[in-house]
Amino acid sequence: MATLKMKLEPREFRFRHKNGKIRWARTSSRPMLKNEKVVGIRGSFSDITVRKEAEIIQKIIFTIARKVIQADTLPQLLVTVRRELGKLLDTNNFIVALYDPQKDTLRKVIFIDEKDDFAEWKAADSVSGYVVKNAETLLLSKEAAILHLQSRNL
């Protein structure tokens, strides 16, 4: 162990907090000596979550921007967007659709869902339609999504 060899060794690691969220920490330590014998270890622990998340977001933006130039099709680009966003968010259910106001329908560009697979669907009957018509984003937990759907009879 390098700490016992008198070296200051900073380490960065991620862990799951008791509230379930991922956090990042930086630690550094050095031995405590008494008569040239190690009697303990003194260290520090710093929460670096904000910095690490900013670094991850910067990498995601760079990767997506590079793919904008390289992708031949929109679906190719969206596969990369989904993969990159998956580093921050759960993207198991990931939908990008085009809205047709004449027919009030949505048509998939990319549709990855754990349960469903639609090519086209009525906007009025979906959360996606709600997002389009109200021009507001939604990021909901499973429980909140169920309540949202029930409150709008979707």
XYZ file of C-alpha atoms in Angstrom:
154
model
C 0.000 0.000 0.000
C 1.528 3.272 -1.146
C 0.121 5.188 1.839
C 2.290 3.125 4.171
C 5.319 3.993 2.014
C 4.814 7.678 2.863
C 3.277 8.578 -0.495
C 0.231 10.789 -0.742
C -2.089 8.972 -3.118
C -5.256 10.750 -4.188
C -7.974 8.447 -5.493
C -11.264 9.195 -7.214
C -14.153 6.779 -7.109
C -17.900 6.645 -7.425
C -20.337 5.096 -5.024
C -24.052 4.831 -4.417
C -25.235 7.066 -1.581
C -27.804 5.671 0.860
C -30.401 7.848 -0.928
C -29.720 5.780 -4.089
C -27.945 8.495 -6.070
C -24.471 8.071 -7.545
C -21.861 10.291 -5.909
C -18.172 10.870 -6.661
C -15.453 11.257 -4.038
C -11.768 12.057 -3.895
C -9.677 10.725 -1.072
C -6.078 11.187 -0.105
C -4.210 9.758 2.837
C -0.842 9.509 4.525
C 0.454 7.435 7.399
C 0.698 8.727 10.947
C 4.049 7.796 12.471
C 5.261 7.403 16.022
C 8.899 6.436 16.511
C 9.092 5.679 12.786
C 6.248 3.143 13.058
C 2.856 3.546 11.423
C 0.224 4.011 14.105
C -2.612 5.162 11.882
C -3.628 6.771 8.650
C -4.766 10.378 8.270
C -6.897 11.179 5.280
C -9.408 13.432 3.675
C -12.569 12.781 1.743
C -14.056 15.333 -0.666
C -17.324 15.201 -2.586
C -16.424 15.905 -6.241
C -19.784 14.923 -7.737
C -20.472 18.304 -9.359
C -17.056 18.372 -11.047
C -17.284 14.762 -12.266
C -20.795 15.264 -13.641
C -19.613 18.385 -15.494
C -16.727 16.377 -16.987
C -19.102 13.600 -18.063
C -21.502 16.116 -19.651
C -18.623 17.755 -21.518
C -17.541 14.370 -22.913
C -21.124 13.530 -23.897
C -21.546 16.831 -25.744
C -18.235 16.320 -27.555
C -19.152 12.764 -28.592
C -22.588 13.806 -29.868
C -21.154 16.824 -31.720
C -18.579 14.581 -33.410
C -21.324 12.120 -34.397
C -23.391 14.944 -35.926
C -20.594 15.310 -38.470
C -20.006 11.565 -38.952
C -23.537 10.111 -38.999
C -25.076 9.365 -42.375
C -28.634 9.218 -41.047
C -30.674 10.667 -38.202
C -31.290 7.219 -36.656
C -27.491 6.624 -36.561
C -27.059 9.910 -34.725
C -29.878 9.104 -32.295
C -28.358 5.743 -31.377
C -25.263 7.647 -30.247
C -27.369 10.249 -28.429
C -29.176 7.470 -26.542
C -25.937 5.703 -25.624
C -24.308 8.911 -24.420
C -27.344 10.123 -22.449
C -27.431 6.664 -20.877
C -24.274 7.660 -19.017
C -26.385 10.142 -17.035
C -29.992 8.970 -17.344
C -31.917 5.727 -17.740
C -32.479 5.448 -21.501
C -34.081 1.990 -21.562
C -37.188 3.693 -22.948
C -35.983 6.178 -25.546
C -38.256 7.686 -28.181
C -37.729 10.333 -30.828
C -40.755 10.947 -33.005
C -42.016 13.408 -35.590
C -45.396 15.059 -35.019
C -47.950 15.356 -37.842
C -50.423 18.077 -36.794
C -52.825 17.288 -39.679
C -53.349 13.719 -38.460
C -52.461 14.411 -34.790
C -50.063 11.475 -34.869
C -46.485 10.769 -33.953
C -44.188 8.708 -36.195
C -41.078 7.109 -34.800
C -37.582 8.044 -35.843
C -36.164 5.838 -33.116
C -38.303 3.905 -30.653
C -36.650 1.765 -28.012
C -39.055 0.644 -25.339
C -39.029 -2.232 -22.873
C -42.640 -3.148 -23.672
C -43.936 -1.474 -26.841
C -42.890 -0.887 -30.424
C -44.980 1.483 -32.522
C -44.295 2.953 -35.947
C -47.071 5.542 -35.577
C -49.542 6.395 -32.823
C -52.203 8.943 -31.903
C -50.657 11.910 -30.109
C -53.781 12.472 -28.015
C -53.389 9.070 -26.365
C -49.757 9.374 -25.286
C -47.329 11.093 -22.964
C -45.254 11.914 -26.049
C -48.236 13.776 -27.484
C -48.651 15.637 -24.211
C -44.996 16.734 -24.361
C -45.370 17.966 -27.951
C -48.660 19.791 -27.448
C -47.663 21.449 -24.181
C -44.071 22.193 -25.240
C -42.759 21.015 -21.889
C -40.325 18.277 -21.059
C -41.054 15.551 -18.550
C -38.601 13.542 -16.493
C -40.667 11.259 -14.324
C -40.047 8.338 -12.005
C -42.146 5.257 -12.703
C -44.562 6.203 -9.924
C -44.846 9.809 -11.111
C -45.409 8.654 -14.690
C -48.299 6.441 -13.602
C -49.894 9.331 -11.682
C -49.338 11.678 -14.649
C -50.998 9.221 -17.036
C -53.931 8.604 -14.704
C -54.546 12.304 -14.102
C -54.853 12.893 -17.866
C -56.753 9.700 -18.674
C -53.925 8.467 -20.923
